[in-house]
Short mmCIF file of C-alpha atoms in Angstrom, two decimals:
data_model
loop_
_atom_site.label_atom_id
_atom_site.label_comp_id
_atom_site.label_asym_id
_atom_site.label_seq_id
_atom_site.Cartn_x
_atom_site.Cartn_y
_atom_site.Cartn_z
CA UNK A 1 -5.09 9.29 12.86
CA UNK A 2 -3.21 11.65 10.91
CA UNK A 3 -3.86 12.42 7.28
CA UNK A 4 -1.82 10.44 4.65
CA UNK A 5 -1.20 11.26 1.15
CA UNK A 6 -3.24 10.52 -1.85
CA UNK A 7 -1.34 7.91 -3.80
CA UNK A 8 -2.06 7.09 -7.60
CA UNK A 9 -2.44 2.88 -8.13
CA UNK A 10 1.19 3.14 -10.03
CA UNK A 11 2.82 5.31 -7.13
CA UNK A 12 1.07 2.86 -4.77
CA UNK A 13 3.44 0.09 -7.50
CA UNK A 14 6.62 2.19 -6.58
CA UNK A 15 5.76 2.44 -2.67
CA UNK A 16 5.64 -1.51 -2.33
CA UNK A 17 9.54 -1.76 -4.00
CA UNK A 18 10.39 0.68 -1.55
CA UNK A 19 8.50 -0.61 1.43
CA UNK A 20 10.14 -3.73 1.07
CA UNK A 21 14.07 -2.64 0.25
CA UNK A 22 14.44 0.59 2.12
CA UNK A 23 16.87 2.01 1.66
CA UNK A 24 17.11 2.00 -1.51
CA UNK A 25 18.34 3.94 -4.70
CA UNK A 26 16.81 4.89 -8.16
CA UNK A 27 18.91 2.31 -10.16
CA UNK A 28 17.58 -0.57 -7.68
CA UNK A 29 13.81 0.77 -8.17
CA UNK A 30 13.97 1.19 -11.89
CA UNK A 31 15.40 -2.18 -12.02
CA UNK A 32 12.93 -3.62 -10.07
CA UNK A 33 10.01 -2.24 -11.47
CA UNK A 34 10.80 -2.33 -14.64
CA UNK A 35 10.91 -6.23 -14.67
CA UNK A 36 7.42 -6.11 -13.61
CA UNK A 37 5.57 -3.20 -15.15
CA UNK A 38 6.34 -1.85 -18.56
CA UNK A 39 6.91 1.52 -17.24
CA UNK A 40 10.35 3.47 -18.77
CA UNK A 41 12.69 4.75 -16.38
CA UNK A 42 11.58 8.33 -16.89
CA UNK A 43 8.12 7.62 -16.37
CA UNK A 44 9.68 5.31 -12.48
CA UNK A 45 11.61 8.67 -11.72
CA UNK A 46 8.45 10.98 -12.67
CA UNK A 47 6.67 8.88 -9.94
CA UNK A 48 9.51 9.01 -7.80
CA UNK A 49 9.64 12.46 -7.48
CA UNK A 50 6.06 12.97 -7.01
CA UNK A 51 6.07 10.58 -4.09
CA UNK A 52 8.80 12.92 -2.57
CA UNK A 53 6.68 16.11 -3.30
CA UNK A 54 3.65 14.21 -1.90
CA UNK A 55 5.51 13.59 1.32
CA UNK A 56 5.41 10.34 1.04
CA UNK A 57 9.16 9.78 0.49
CA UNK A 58 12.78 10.89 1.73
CA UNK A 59 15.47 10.78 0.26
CA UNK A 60 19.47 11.39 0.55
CA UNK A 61 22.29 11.84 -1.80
CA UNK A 62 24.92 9.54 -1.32
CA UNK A 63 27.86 10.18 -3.36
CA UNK A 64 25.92 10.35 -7.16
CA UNK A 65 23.01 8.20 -6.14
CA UNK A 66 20.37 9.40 -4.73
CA UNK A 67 18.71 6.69 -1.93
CA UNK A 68 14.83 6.99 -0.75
CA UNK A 69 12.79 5.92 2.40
CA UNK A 70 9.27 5.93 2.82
CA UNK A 71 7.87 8.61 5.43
CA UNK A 72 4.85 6.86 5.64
CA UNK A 73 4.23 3.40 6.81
CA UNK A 74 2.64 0.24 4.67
CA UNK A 75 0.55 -0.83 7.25
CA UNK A 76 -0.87 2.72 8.46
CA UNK A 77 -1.66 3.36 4.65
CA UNK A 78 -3.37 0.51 3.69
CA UNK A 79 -5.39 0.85 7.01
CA UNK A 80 -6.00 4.11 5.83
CA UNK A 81 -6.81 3.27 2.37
CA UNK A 82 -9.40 0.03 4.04
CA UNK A 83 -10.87 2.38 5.85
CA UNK A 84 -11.72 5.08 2.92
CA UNK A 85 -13.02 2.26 1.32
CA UNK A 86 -15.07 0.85 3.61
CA UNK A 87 -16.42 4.62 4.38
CA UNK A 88 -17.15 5.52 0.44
CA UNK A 89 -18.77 1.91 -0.38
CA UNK A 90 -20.43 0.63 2.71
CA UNK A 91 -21.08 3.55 4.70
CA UNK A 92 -18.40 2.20 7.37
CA UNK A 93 -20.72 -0.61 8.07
CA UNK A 94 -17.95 -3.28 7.86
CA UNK A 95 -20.73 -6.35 8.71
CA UNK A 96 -22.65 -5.16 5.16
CA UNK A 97 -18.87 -5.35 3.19
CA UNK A 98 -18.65 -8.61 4.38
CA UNK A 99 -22.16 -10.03 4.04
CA UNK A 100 -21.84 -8.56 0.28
CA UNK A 101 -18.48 -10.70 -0.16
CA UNK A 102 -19.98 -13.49 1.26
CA UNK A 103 -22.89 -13.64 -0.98
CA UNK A 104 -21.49 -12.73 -3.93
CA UNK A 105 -18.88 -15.60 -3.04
CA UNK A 106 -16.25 -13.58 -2.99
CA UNK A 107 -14.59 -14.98 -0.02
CA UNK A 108 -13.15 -18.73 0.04
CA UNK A 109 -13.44 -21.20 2.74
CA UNK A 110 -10.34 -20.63 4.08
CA UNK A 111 -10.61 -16.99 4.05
CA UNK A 112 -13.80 -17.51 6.03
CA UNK A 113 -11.96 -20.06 8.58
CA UNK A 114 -9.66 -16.94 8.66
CA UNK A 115 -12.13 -14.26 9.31
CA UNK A 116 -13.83 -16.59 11.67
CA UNK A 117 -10.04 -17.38 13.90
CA UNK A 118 -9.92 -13.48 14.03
CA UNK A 119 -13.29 -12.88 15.35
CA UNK A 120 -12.78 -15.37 18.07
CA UNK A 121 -9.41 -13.82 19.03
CA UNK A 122 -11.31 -10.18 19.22
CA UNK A 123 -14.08 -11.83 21.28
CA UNK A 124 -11.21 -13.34 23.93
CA UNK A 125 -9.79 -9.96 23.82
CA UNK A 126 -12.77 -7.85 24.64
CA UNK A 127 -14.08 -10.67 26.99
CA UNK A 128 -10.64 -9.78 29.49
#
């Protein structure tokens, strides 16, 4: 697995506009984000820019605009990120991190029946 960047919580913000609308510009993410944070535009473009330092984030000039795409992936970062977690917290033991949500009743019934339907579907996997 190769090494992804470190990404603040409010760069993490930006990444999940531009995730979900790539391509897209620095008009369409300051407008977007700014109807859901209270972040300025200077402060969307200072993030911006560190995401494209950070290699985290392409970008192009098209005519005056300029339009980004992520390098990275959502689903390979937040993998990444789980897996950090699970590493700094619960020693990778993934059985503990769930055993603590469990008990602490952290997890509802339906997110059990979930976890449950997934465990099954590994077990059919492994079992062909």
């Amino acid at each position: 697995m190769k090494t992804l960047p470190q990404i603040s919580e409010a760069e993490f913000e930006v990444m999940k506009v531009i995730w979900k609308h790539a391509p897209i510009s620095t008009n369409e993410i300051t407008e977007k984000l700014t109807q859901t944070t209270k972040w300025r535009p200077k402060t969307i473009q200072t993030l911006i820019k560190r995401l494209v330092t950070k290699g985290a984030l392409s970008y192009e000039k098209q005519s005056r605009v300029f339009v980004y795409t992520p390098l990275i992936e959502e689903k390979e970062y937040i993998g990444q990120e789980s897996c950090s977690f699970l590493e700094r917290y619960y020693d990778g033991d993934i059985t503990a991190m769930l055993s603590a949500y469990i008990k602490d009743d952290k997890l509802s019934e339906s997110e059990i029946d979930t976890l449950r339907s997934l465990l099954m579907e590994g077990s059919k996997k492994r079992g062909k």
